[in-house]
Coordinates of C-alpha atoms in Angstrom, one line a residue:
X1287 CA 231.6 167.8 14.8
X1288 CA 228.8 166.0 16.7
X1289 CA 230.8 166.9 19.9
X1290 CA 230.5 170.6 19.2
X1291 CA 226.7 170.6 19.1
X1292 CA 226.7 168.7 22.4
X1293 CA 229.2 171.2 23.8
X1294 CA 227.1 174.1 22.7
X1295 CA 224.0 172.6 24.3
X1296 CA 225.8 172.0 27.5
X1297 CA 227.3 175.4 27.4
X1298 CA 223.9 177.0 27.3
X1299 CA 222.9 175.3 30.5
X1300 CA 226.1 175.8 32.4
X1301 CA 226.4 179.5 31.2
X1302 CA 223.2 180.2 32.9
X1303 CA 223.8 178.4 36.2
X1304 CA 227.6 179.2 36.0
X1305 CA 228.9 175.8 37.2
X1306 CA 232.6 176.7 37.0
X1307 CA 234.3 173.3 36.2
X1308 CA 231.9 172.1 33.5
X1309 CA 231.9 175.7 32.0
X1310 CA 235.7 175.7 31.7
X1311 CA 235.6 172.3 30.0
X1312 CA 233.0 173.4 27.5
X1313 CA 235.1 176.5 26.6
X1314 CA 238.2 174.4 26.2
X1315 CA 236.3 172.2 23.8
X1316 CA 235.2 175.2 21.8
X1317 CA 238.8 176.5 21.6
X1318 CA 240.0 173.1 20.4
X1319 CA 237.2 172.9 17.7
X1320 CA 238.1 176.5 16.6
X1321 CA 241.7 175.6 16.3
X1322 CA 240.8 172.6 14.1
X1323 CA 238.2 174.3 11.8
X1324 CA 237.6 177.9 12.7
X1325 CA 235.0 178.8 10.0
X1326 CA 232.8 175.8 10.5
X1327 CA 232.9 176.0 14.3
X1328 CA 232.1 179.8 14.1
X1329 CA 229.1 179.1 11.9
X1330 CA 227.8 176.6 14.5
X1331 CA 228.4 179.1 17.3
X1332 CA 226.4 181.7 15.5
X1333 CA 223.5 179.4 14.7
X1334 CA 223.3 178.2 18.3
X1335 CA 222.6 181.7 19.7
X1336 CA 225.3 181.2 22.3
X1337 CA 227.0 184.6 21.5
X1338 CA 224.3 186.4 23.5
X1339 CA 225.2 184.4 26.6
X1340 CA 228.9 185.3 26.3
X1341 CA 228.2 188.9 27.5
X1342 CA 227.2 187.5 30.9
X1343 CA 230.5 185.5 31.1
X1344 CA 232.6 188.7 30.4
X1345 CA 231.9 190.3 33.8
X1346 CA 235.0 191.2 36.0
X1347 CA 233.8 188.6 38.5
X1348 CA 233.7 185.8 35.9
X1349 CA 236.6 183.3 36.3
X1350 CA 236.5 182.3 32.6
X1351 CA 236.5 185.8 31.1
X1352 CA 239.9 185.4 29.4
X1353 CA 238.8 182.1 27.7
X1354 CA 235.6 183.7 26.5
X1355 CA 237.5 186.7 25.1
X1356 CA 239.8 184.3 23.4
X1357 CA 236.9 182.5 21.8
X1358 CA 235.5 185.8 20.6
X1359 CA 238.9 186.8 19.2
X1360 CA 239.0 183.5 17.3
X1361 CA 235.5 183.7 15.8
X1362 CA 235.9 187.4 14.9
X1363 CA 238.7 186.3 12.5
X1364 CA 235.7 185.6 10.2
X1365 CA 234.2 188.6 8.5
X1366 CA 230.6 187.1 8.9
X1367 CA 231.0 187.0 12.7
X1368 CA 231.9 190.6 13.4
X1369 CA 228.5 192.2 13.2
X1370 CA 226.9 189.3 15.1
X1371 CA 229.5 190.0 17.9
X1372 CA 228.4 193.6 18.0
X1373 CA 224.7 192.7 17.9
X1374 CA 225.2 190.3 20.8
X1375 CA 226.2 193.2 22.9
X1376 CA 229.8 192.0 23.5
X1377 CA 231.6 195.3 22.9
X1378 CA 230.7 197.1 26.1
X1379 CA 231.6 194.2 28.4
X1380 CA 234.9 193.7 26.5
X1381 CA 235.8 197.4 26.8
X1382 CA 235.0 197.1 30.5
X1383 CA 237.5 194.2 30.8
X1384 CA 240.2 196.6 29.5
X1385 CA 240.3 197.9 33.0
X1386 CA 241.5 194.6 34.3
X1387 CA 244.9 194.2 35.9
X1388 CA 245.3 190.6 34.6
X1389 CA 247.7 190.4 31.6
X1390 CA 246.0 187.4 30.0
X1391 CA 242.6 189.0 30.2
X1392 CA 244.0 192.2 28.6
X1393 CA 245.7 190.2 25.9
X1394 CA 242.6 188.3 24.9
X1395 CA 240.3 191.3 25.2
X1396 CA 242.7 193.4 23.0
X1397 CA 242.7 190.6 20.4
X1398 CA 238.9 190.3 20.5
X1399 CA 238.3 194.0 20.0
X1400 CA 241.0 194.3 17.4
X1401 CA 239.5 191.4 15.3
X1402 CA 236.0 192.7 15.6
X1403 CA 237.2 196.2 14.4
X1404 CA 239.0 194.7 11.4
X1405 CA 237.4 196.2 8.3
X1406 CA 234.1 196.5 10.2
X1407 CA 232.4 199.9 10.4
X1408 CA 229.9 198.5 13.0
X1409 CA 232.7 197.1 15.2
X1410 CA 234.6 200.4 15.1
X1411 CA 231.5 202.5 16.0
X1412 CA 230.7 200.2 18.9
X1413 CA 234.2 200.4 20.3
X1414 CA 234.2 204.2 19.7
X1415 CA 230.9 204.6 21.7
X1416 CA 232.2 202.4 24.5
X1417 CA 235.3 204.6 24.8
X1418 CA 237.8 201.7 24.1
X1419 CA 240.5 203.7 22.4
X1420 CA 241.4 206.0 25.3
X1421 CA 241.8 203.0 27.7
X1422 CA 244.1 201.3 25.3
X1423 CA 246.2 204.4 24.8
X1424 CA 246.5 204.8 28.6
X1425 CA 247.7 201.2 28.8
X1426 CA 250.3 201.8 26.1
X1427 CA 251.6 204.8 28.1
X1428 CA 251.8 203.1 31.4
X1429 CA 253.3 199.8 30.0
X1430 CA 255.6 201.5 27.5
X1431 CA 258.9 201.1 29.4
X1432 CA 258.5 197.4 30.4
X1433 CA 260.5 195.2 28.1
X1434 CA 259.7 191.6 29.1
X1435 CA 258.4 189.4 26.3
X1436 CA 254.9 189.0 27.7
X1437 CA 254.4 192.7 28.0
X1438 CA 255.8 193.3 24.5
X1439 CA 253.3 190.8 23.2
X1440 CA 250.5 192.8 24.9
X1441 CA 251.8 196.1 23.5
X1442 CA 251.8 194.6 20.0
X1443 CA 248.2 193.4 20.4
X1444 CA 247.1 196.9 21.6
X1445 CA 248.9 198.6 18.8
X1446 CA 247.3 196.2 16.3
X1447 CA 243.9 196.9 17.9
X1448 CA 244.2 200.7 17.5
X1449 CA 245.3 200.2 13.9
X1450 CA 242.3 198.0 13.0
X1451 CA 240.1 200.5 14.8
X1452 CA 241.3 203.5 12.8
X1453 CA 242.6 202.1 9.5
X1454 CA 241.5 204.3 6.6
X1455 CA 239.1 206.2 8.8
X1456 CA 240.1 209.8 9.0
X1457 CA 237.8 210.8 11.9
X1458 CA 239.0 207.9 14.1
X1459 CA 242.6 208.6 13.2
X1460 CA 242.1 212.2 14.1
X1461 CA 240.5 211.1 17.4
X1462 CA 243.6 209.0 18.2
X1463 CA 245.9 211.9 17.3
X1464 CA 243.9 214.2 19.7
X1465 CA 244.3 211.5 22.4
X1466 CA 248.1 211.9 22.0
X1467 CA 248.8 208.4 20.5
X1468 CA 251.7 209.7 18.4
X1469 CA 254.3 210.6 21.1
X1470 CA 253.4 207.3 22.8
X1471 CA 254.0 205.2 19.7
X1472 CA 257.3 207.1 19.0
X1473 CA 258.4 206.3 22.5
X1474 CA 257.4 202.6 22.1
X1475 CA 259.5 202.4 18.9
X1476 CA 262.5 203.8 20.7
X1477 CA 262.3 201.5 23.6
X1478 CA 261.3 198.3 21.8
X1479 CA 263.3 198.6 18.6
X1480 CA 264.7 195.1 19.2
X1481 CA 261.3 193.6 19.0
X1482 CA 260.4 193.0 15.3
X1483 CA 256.7 192.4 15.7
X1484 CA 256.1 195.5 17.8
X1485 CA 258.4 197.6 15.6
X1486 CA 256.4 196.5 12.6
X1487 CA 253.1 197.4 14.3
X1488 CA 254.4 200.9 15.1
X1489 CA 255.5 201.4 11.6
X1490 CA 252.2 200.4 10.1
X1491 CA 250.4 202.7 12.6
X1492 CA 252.8 205.6 11.7
X1493 CA 252.1 205.0 8.0
X1494 CA 248.4 205.2 8.5
X1495 CA 248.5 208.3 10.7
X1496 CA 251.1 210.2 8.7
X1497 CA 248.7 210.5 5.8
X1498 CA 246.7 212.9 7.9
X1499 CA 247.8 216.5 7.7
X1500 CA 247.0 217.1 11.4
X1501 CA 249.5 214.4 12.4
X1502 CA 252.5 216.2 11.0
X1503 CA 252.8 218.8 13.7
X1504 CA 252.6 216.1 16.4
X1505 CA 255.2 214.0 14.7
X1506 CA 257.5 217.1 14.3
X1507 CA 257.4 217.6 18.1
X1508 CA 258.7 214.0 18.8
X1509 CA 262.1 212.5 17.9
X1510 CA 260.5 210.3 15.2
X1511 CA 263.2 211.3 12.6
X1512 CA 266.0 210.1 14.8
X1513 CA 264.2 206.8 15.7
X1514 CA 263.3 206.0 12.1
X1515 CA 266.8 206.8 10.8
X1516 CA 268.3 204.6 13.6
X1517 CA 266.0 201.8 12.7
X1518 CA 266.7 202.3 9.0
X1519 CA 270.4 201.9 9.5
X1520 CA 269.9 198.5 11.2
X1521 CA 267.7 197.1 8.4
X1522 CA 269.1 194.8 5.8
X1523 CA 265.9 193.2 4.5
X1524 CA 264.3 195.0 1.5
X1525 CA 260.7 194.6 2.9
X1526 CA 261.6 196.2 6.2
X1527 CA 263.3 199.1 4.5
X1528 CA 260.3 199.5 2.3
X1529 CA 258.1 199.7 5.4
X1530 CA 260.2 202.5 6.8
X1531 CA 260.2 204.3 3.4
X1532 CA 256.4 204.2 3.5
X1533 CA 256.4 206.2 6.7
X1534 CA 259.3 208.5 5.7
X1535 CA 257.7 209.7 2.5
X1536 CA 254.5 211.2 3.9
X1537 CA 256.4 212.6 7.0
X1538 CA 259.0 214.2 4.8
X1539 CA 256.3 216.4 3.2
X1540 CA 256.5 218.5 6.4
X1541 CA 259.4 221.0 6.3
X1542 CA 260.2 220.8 10.0
X1543 CA 260.5 217.0 9.7
X1544 CA 262.6 217.3 6.5
X1545 CA 265.2 219.2 8.5
X1546 CA 265.0 216.8 11.3
X1547 CA 265.6 213.9 8.9
X1548 CA 268.6 215.6 7.4
X1549 CA 270.0 216.3 10.8
X1550 CA 269.4 212.7 11.8
X1551 CA 271.6 211.5 8.9
X1552 CA 269.0 210.1 6.5
X1553 CA 270.7 211.6 3.5
X1554 CA 273.8 209.6 4.1
X1555 CA 271.8 206.4 4.3
X1556 CA 270.0 207.3 1.0
X1557 CA 273.3 208.0 -0.8
X1558 CA 274.6 204.7 0.4
X1559 CA 271.6 202.9 -1.0
X1560 CA 272.0 204.6 -4.3
X1561 CA 275.6 203.6 -4.5
X1562 CA 274.9 200.0 -3.6
X1563 CA 271.9 199.6 -6.0
X1564 CA 272.9 201.6 -9.0
X1565 CA 274.2 198.8 -11.1
X1566 CA 271.8 196.1 -10.1
X1567 CA 269.0 194.9 -12.3
X1568 CA 267.1 193.0 -9.5
X1569 CA 263.6 194.3 -9.2
X1570 CA 263.9 195.0 -5.4
X1571 CA 267.1 197.0 -5.9
X1572 CA 265.6 199.0 -8.7
X1573 CA 262.5 199.8 -6.5
X1574 CA 264.8 200.8 -3.6
X1575 CA 267.0 203.0 -5.8
X1576 CA 263.9 204.8 -7.0
X1577 CA 262.4 205.2 -3.6
X1578 CA 265.7 206.4 -2.1
X1579 CA 266.5 208.9 -4.8
X1580 CA 262.8 210.2 -4.8
X1581 CA 263.0 210.7 -1.1
X1582 CA 266.3 212.6 -1.5
X1583 CA 264.6 215.0 -3.9
X1584 CA 261.7 215.4 -1.5
X1585 CA 264.1 216.4 1.3
X1586 CA 265.4 219.2 -0.9
X1587 CA 262.0 220.7 -1.3
X1588 CA 262.3 222.3 2.2
X1589 CA 264.2 225.6 2.1
X1590 CA 266.2 225.0 5.3
X1591 CA 266.9 221.3 4.6
X1592 CA 268.0 222.2 1.0
X1593 CA 270.3 225.1 2.1
X1594 CA 271.8 222.8 4.8
X1595 CA 272.7 220.2 2.1
X1596 CA 273.9 222.8 -0.4
X1597 CA 276.6 224.1 2.0
X1598 CA 277.5 226.9 -0.3
X1599 CA 277.9 224.4 -3.1
X1600 CA 280.8 222.7 -1.3
X1601 CA 278.5 220.1 0.4
X1602 CA 279.4 216.5 -0.2
X1603 CA 275.7 215.7 -0.7
X1604 CA 275.5 218.4 -3.4
X1605 CA 278.6 217.0 -5.1
X1606 CA 277.2 213.4 -5.0
X1607 CA 273.9 214.5 -6.5
X1608 CA 275.8 216.3 -9.3
X1609 CA 277.5 213.0 -10.2
X1610 CA 274.1 211.4 -10.8
X1611 CA 273.4 213.6 -13.8
X1612 CA 276.0 212.0 -16.2
X1613 CA 275.2 208.5 -14.9
X1614 CA 273.6 205.9 -17.3
X1615 CA 270.7 205.2 -15.0
X1616 CA 267.5 207.1 -16.0
X1617 CA 266.2 207.1 -12.5
X1618 CA 269.4 208.8 -11.2
X1619 CA 269.5 211.2 -14.1
X1620 CA 266.0 212.2 -13.2
X1621 CA 266.6 212.5 -9.5
X1622 CA 269.8 214.5 -10.2
X1623 CA 268.1 217.0 -12.5
X1624 CA 265.2 217.4 -10.0
X1625 CA 267.6 217.9 -7.2
X1626 CA 269.4 220.6 -9.1
X1627 CA 266.0 222.3 -9.8
X1628 CA 265.4 222.2 -6.1
X1629 CA 268.8 223.6 -5.2
X1630 CA 268.2 226.3 -7.7
X1631 CA 265.5 228.0 -5.6
X1632 CA 267.5 231.1 -4.7
X1633 CA 269.8 233.5 -6.6
X1634 CA 272.9 232.7 -4.6
X1635 CA 272.7 229.0 -5.3
X1636 CA 271.8 229.5 -9.0
X1637 CA 274.8 231.9 -9.6
X1638 CA 277.2 229.5 -7.9
X1639 CA 276.0 226.5 -9.9
X1640 CA 276.1 228.3 -13.2
X1641 CA 279.7 229.5 -12.4
X1642 CA 280.6 225.9 -11.7
X1643 CA 279.6 224.3 -14.9
X1644 CA 276.2 222.8 -14.1
X1645 CA 274.7 224.2 -17.3
X1646 CA 277.0 222.1 -19.5
X1647 CA 276.1 218.9 -17.5
X1648 CA 272.4 219.6 -18.0
X1649 CA 272.8 220.3 -21.7
X1650 CA 274.7 217.0 -22.1
X1651 CA 271.9 215.2 -20.3
X1652 CA 269.3 216.8 -22.6
X1653 CA 271.3 215.9 -25.6
X1654 CA 271.1 212.2 -24.6
X1655 CA 267.3 212.5 -24.5
X1656 CA 266.5 214.3 -27.8
X1657 CA 265.5 211.3 -29.9
X1658 CA 262.8 209.2 -28.2
X1659 CA 264.1 210.5 -24.9
X1660 CA 262.7 209.9 -21.5
X1661 CA 260.0 212.5 -21.0
X1662 CA 260.4 212.8 -17.2
X1663 CA 264.2 213.4 -17.6
X1664 CA 263.6 216.0 -20.3
X1665 CA 261.0 217.8 -18.1
X1666 CA 263.3 217.7 -15.0
X1667 CA 266.4 219.0 -16.9
X1668 CA 264.4 221.8 -18.4
X1669 CA 263.0 222.7 -15.0
X1670 CA 266.5 223.0 -13.6
X1671 CA 267.6 225.2 -16.5
X1672 CA 264.5 227.4 -16.1
X1673 CA 265.2 228.0 -12.4
X1674 CA 268.9 228.6 -13.1
X1675 CA 268.0 231.3 -15.7
X1676 CA 266.1 233.4 -13.1
X1677 CA 269.0 235.6 -11.7
X1678 CA 269.8 238.4 -14.2
X1679 CA 273.5 237.7 -14.0
X1680 CA 273.0 234.1 -15.2
X1681 CA 271.0 234.9 -18.4
X1682 CA 273.9 236.1 -20.6
X1683 CA 276.2 233.3 -19.4
X1684 CA 273.6 230.7 -20.2
X1685 CA 272.8 232.2 -23.6
X1686 CA 276.5 232.2 -24.6
X1687 CA 276.7 228.6 -23.3
X1688 CA 274.2 227.7 -26.0
X1689 CA 271.2 226.9 -23.8
X1690 CA 268.6 228.3 -26.3
X1691 CA 269.9 226.0 -29.1
X1692 CA 269.8 223.0 -26.7
X1693 CA 266.3 223.8 -25.6
X1694 CA 265.0 224.4 -29.2
X1695 CA 265.8 220.8 -30.1
X1696 CA 262.6 219.9 -28.1
X1697 CA 260.3 222.2 -30.1
X1698 CA 258.9 219.1 -31.9
X1699 CA 258.0 217.4 -28.6
X1700 CA 254.3 216.5 -28.3
X1701 CA 254.4 216.2 -24.6
X1702 CA 252.7 219.1 -22.8
X1703 CA 254.9 219.0 -19.6
X1704 CA 258.0 219.3 -21.8
X1705 CA 256.4 222.0 -24.0
X1706 CA 255.5 223.9 -20.8
X1707 CA 259.0 223.8 -19.3
X1708 CA 260.6 224.6 -22.7
X1709 CA 258.5 227.8 -23.0
X1710 CA 259.3 228.8 -19.4
X1711 CA 263.0 228.3 -19.9
X1712 CA 263.1 230.5 -23.1
X1713 CA 261.0 233.2 -21.4
X1714 CA 263.3 233.4 -18.5
X1715 CA 266.4 233.5 -20.7
X1716 CA 265.3 236.4 -22.9
X1717 CA 264.1 238.6 -20.0
X1718 CA 265.7 242.0 -20.7
X1719 CA 268.1 240.3 -23.2
X1720 CA 267.3 242.3 -26.4
X1721 CA 269.6 240.5 -28.7
X1722 CA 268.5 237.0 -27.7
X1723 CA 264.8 238.1 -27.9
X1724 CA 265.4 239.4 -31.4
X1725 CA 267.2 236.3 -32.5
X1726 CA 264.4 234.0 -31.2
X1727 CA 261.6 236.3 -32.4
X1728 CA 262.9 236.0 -36.0
X1729 CA 263.0 232.2 -35.8
X1730 CA 259.9 231.4 -37.9
X1731 CA 259.8 227.7 -36.8
X1732 CA 259.6 228.8 -33.2
X1733 CA 257.0 231.5 -33.7
X1734 CA 254.8 229.2 -35.8
X1735 CA 255.0 226.6 -33.1
X1736 CA 254.1 229.2 -30.5
X1737 CA 251.1 230.3 -32.5
X1738 CA 250.0 226.6 -32.7
X1739 CA 250.4 226.1 -28.9
X1740 CA 248.4 229.3 -28.3
X1741 CA 245.4 227.3 -29.3
X1742 CA 246.2 224.3 -27.1
X1743 CA 242.8 224.6 -25.2
X1744 CA 243.4 221.2 -23.5
X1745 CA 246.6 222.5 -21.9
X1746 CA 246.0 225.8 -20.2
X1747 CA 249.6 225.9 -18.9
X1748 CA 251.1 225.5 -22.4
X1749 CA 248.6 228.0 -23.9
X1750 CA 249.4 230.6 -21.2
X1751 CA 253.2 230.2 -21.5
X1752 CA 253.1 230.4 -25.4
X1753 CA 251.2 233.7 -25.2
X1754 CA 253.6 235.0 -22.6
X1755 CA 256.6 234.1 -24.7
X1756 CA 255.1 235.7 -27.8
X1757 CA 254.6 238.9 -25.8
X1758 CA 258.1 238.7 -24.3
X1759 CA 259.7 238.4 -27.7
X1760 CA 258.2 241.7 -28.7
X1761 CA 258.7 243.5 -25.3
X1762 CA 262.3 242.6 -24.9
X1763 CA 263.4 242.9 -28.6
X1764 CA 261.4 246.0 -29.5
X1765 CA 262.2 244.9 -33.0
X1766 CA 260.2 245.5 -36.2
X1767 CA 261.4 242.3 -37.7
X1768 CA 260.1 240.3 -34.8
X1769 CA 256.7 242.0 -35.0
X1770 CA 256.6 241.2 -38.8
X1771 CA 257.4 237.5 -38.1
X1772 CA 254.7 237.3 -35.5
X1773 CA 252.1 239.1 -37.8
X1774 CA 253.0 236.7 -40.7
X1775 CA 252.6 233.7 -38.4
X1776 CA 249.2 234.8 -37.3
X1777 CA 250.1 235.6 -33.7
X1778 CA 248.4 239.0 -33.3
X1779 CA 244.9 237.6 -32.5
X1780 CA 246.4 235.6 -29.6
X1781 CA 248.0 238.7 -28.1
X1782 CA 244.6 240.5 -28.3
X1783 CA 242.9 237.5 -26.6
X1784 CA 245.6 237.5 -24.0
X1785 CA 244.6 241.1 -23.1
X1786 CA 241.3 239.6 -21.7
X1787 CA 243.1 237.0 -19.6
X1788 CA 241.9 236.5 -16.0
X1789 CA 245.5 237.1 -14.8
X1790 CA 246.4 240.8 -14.5
X1791 CA 250.1 240.1 -15.2
X1792 CA 249.3 238.4 -18.5
X1793 CA 246.8 241.2 -19.5
X1794 CA 249.5 243.7 -18.9
X1795 CA 252.2 241.9 -20.8
X1796 CA 249.8 241.7 -23.8
X1797 CA 248.9 245.4 -23.7
X1798 CA 252.5 246.4 -23.5
X1799 CA 253.4 244.2 -26.5
X1800 CA 250.4 245.5 -28.5
X1801 CA 251.4 249.1 -27.7
X1802 CA 254.9 248.3 -29.2
X1803 CA 253.3 246.8 -32.3
X1804 CA 251.1 249.9 -32.7
X1805 CA 254.1 252.2 -32.3
X1806 CA 256.5 250.2 -34.5
X1807 CA 254.5 248.3 -37.2
X1808 CA 250.9 249.6 -37.1
X1809 CA 250.5 249.4 -40.9
X1810 CA 251.6 245.7 -41.0
X1811 CA 249.3 244.7 -38.1
X1812 CA 246.2 246.9 -38.4
X1813 CA 244.1 244.3 -40.4
X1814 CA 244.8 241.6 -37.8
X1815 CA 244.1 244.1 -34.9
X1816 CA 240.8 245.1 -36.5
X1817 CA 239.6 241.5 -37.1
X1818 CA 240.6 240.6 -33.5
X1819 CA 238.3 243.4 -32.3
X1820 CA 241.0 245.1 -30.3
X1821 CA 239.2 248.4 -30.0
X1822 CA 236.0 246.9 -28.6
X1823 CA 238.1 244.9 -26.1
X1824 CA 239.9 248.1 -25.0
X1825 CA 236.6 249.8 -24.5
X1826 CA 235.4 247.0 -22.3
X1827 CA 238.6 247.0 -20.2
X1828 CA 238.3 250.8 -19.6
X1829 CA 234.6 250.6 -18.8
X1830 CA 235.0 247.7 -16.4
X1831 CA 235.4 248.9 -12.8
X1832 CA 237.2 245.7 -11.9
X1833 CA 240.1 246.4 -14.3
X1834 CA 243.4 247.0 -12.4
X1835 CA 244.9 250.5 -12.6
X1836 CA 247.8 249.3 -14.7
X1837 CA 245.4 247.7 -17.2
X1838 CA 243.4 251.0 -17.5
X1839 CA 246.7 252.9 -17.9
X1840 CA 248.1 250.7 -20.6
X1841 CA 244.7 250.4 -22.4
X1842 CA 244.7 254.3 -22.8
X1843 CA 248.3 254.3 -24.0
X1844 CA 247.4 251.8 -26.6
X1845 CA 244.3 253.7 -27.7
X1846 CA 246.5 256.8 -28.4
X1847 CA 248.9 254.6 -30.4
X1848 CA 246.1 253.2 -32.6
X1849 CA 245.0 256.6 -33.7
X1850 CA 247.6 256.4 -36.5
X1851 CA 245.5 253.8 -38.3
X1852 CA 242.6 255.1 -40.3
X1853 CA 240.3 252.1 -39.9
X1854 CA 241.1 251.7 -36.1
X1855 CA 240.7 255.4 -35.6
X1856 CA 237.3 255.2 -37.1
X1857 CA 236.4 252.4 -34.7
X1858 CA 237.6 254.5 -31.7
X1859 CA 235.3 257.3 -32.8
X1860 CA 232.3 255.1 -33.3
X1861 CA 232.5 253.8 -29.7
X1862 CA 232.0 256.5 -27.1
X1863 CA 235.5 256.4 -25.7
X1864 CA 235.4 260.0 -24.5
X1865 CA 232.7 259.3 -22.0
X1866 CA 234.7 256.4 -20.5
X1867 CA 238.0 258.2 -20.5
X1868 CA 236.8 261.4 -19.0
X1869 CA 235.3 259.5 -16.0
X1870 CA 238.9 258.2 -15.4
X1871 CA 240.3 261.7 -14.9
X1872 CA 239.1 261.5 -11.3
X1873 CA 240.6 258.0 -10.8
X1874 CA 242.3 257.5 -7.4
X1875 CA 245.5 256.3 -9.1
X1876 CA 247.5 259.4 -10.1
X1877 CA 249.1 257.8 -13.2
X1878 CA 245.6 256.6 -14.5
X1879 CA 244.1 260.1 -13.9
X1880 CA 247.0 261.8 -15.7
X1881 CA 246.9 259.3 -18.7
X1882 CA 243.1 259.9 -18.9
X1883 CA 243.7 263.7 -19.3
X1884 CA 246.2 263.1 -22.0
X1885 CA 244.0 260.5 -23.8
X1886 CA 241.0 262.8 -23.6
X1887 CA 243.0 265.7 -25.2
X1888 CA 244.2 263.3 -27.9
X1889 CA 240.6 262.0 -28.6
X1890 CA 239.3 265.6 -28.7
X1891 CA 241.9 266.8 -31.1
X1892 CA 241.5 263.8 -33.4
X1893 CA 237.7 263.7 -33.5

């Protein structure tokens, strides 16, 4: 390494008086030394202070600018050299060289800037201030269609530079998107799909940019879907497919792109992967099966893409997905159930599926997962059943198929996501189904579990759904026996608390259920209603100007119903209800005003 110190000394002299031949020789020496031991040579270069001199050798007139840029590219492979390159003022002259017409100069300059930007905030800022990104994007545009190897190498370096420049930096990524980099990269991918290195660069760039919401619209206006699917079909290697998957997943979150991917034939590719990998126990194959089937489910989240694949329930894709449910592979069972839940997003699809036996398939699947089952599969199958139970016409069919019994097997689950879906499914099933509501409402085990879950403060969803199901059992059954079961299990206080919910729909459901309790079983429930402070709560709801009209209306109906109980009647008299109610006679909502007059009469008569 003695030679290197001599070279650096010599370089200092020749760099100033620019004697061309000896200068070239010194630079060649440095490049050789860097090739042999990059880190050590870079340390020596930094210590020598020669970096500052490089700026003067990067002028457009300099004959050795490409070699100097090459040296900078080599030293900037070391993290400790990136800030010194910025401090030595090298960024501005390097960016100026991007205007050169010489391919070698462009190549080395692109490498130098790309390496300086790698993981370096200072490097990126300096390139940003010098306006480097726009020049590189303009080059990509103008060189895009030339397919000779040297040009493809230059395009690859430029893509890499933009990636290092913007990686994990939202504002710089947004800047590139505004400069129109996306259509340019998509075009590059289409023209150069035979070039592995360039293709890979484009994919990594897409993966970075696709994370930004603002990129999705730009991607949707290109033919990215077609290009990616074309590329995907050609790939045999797992790693390459995985790279494409990493771009597809964020892009497929956009509904327009979902449809484009479906139209480009991605689904057929995914089904083929599933078929090939389903029985393999190789780790790569298991990963690919999961990624492929997850992506399939994601495509079904778009309304148009989902309907296109459903094809009135005759679609081959829909049929294939159905066949996943009885499979022995948990991942496929999960994807199959999630896919059915996604297909079940409109009444027509739900009715068709129930008529064609999907419920039995889902119940069989649940049965296989009762004891120590797979929680995600349980959750997905219950989600599908809940969605299928929404159309009125399906409820009776599903009840007679035994869905409630199948679902109740999971009452002992300690998993909040499963509890949540179980509650939602039962609530959907008993909607306007008096007999089913009565049967469930008299099931002491169920009611006791609901009362327990009404206190699940850590799980607001489970708590809310338990309250709603308690109320639904009363509202749809209108049964004294159901009310007695709920009173005995200690459910009344929860319905009273539910009347103060921040969600109007839940408040209303609670008030209607409480009015039924007061009308049908006031004697049984009065103690619980009193200790839950129902009368005070109703006074608050009526006095509060923010209460919705239907809340005021149902609160007054409930007040009238409570007059039949001596202790509650006394509470109503003790609180000045007449004042609050008489004010509501002039309420803008006709029903509220009318109910206020009736309630006022009732209070006056009873006082």
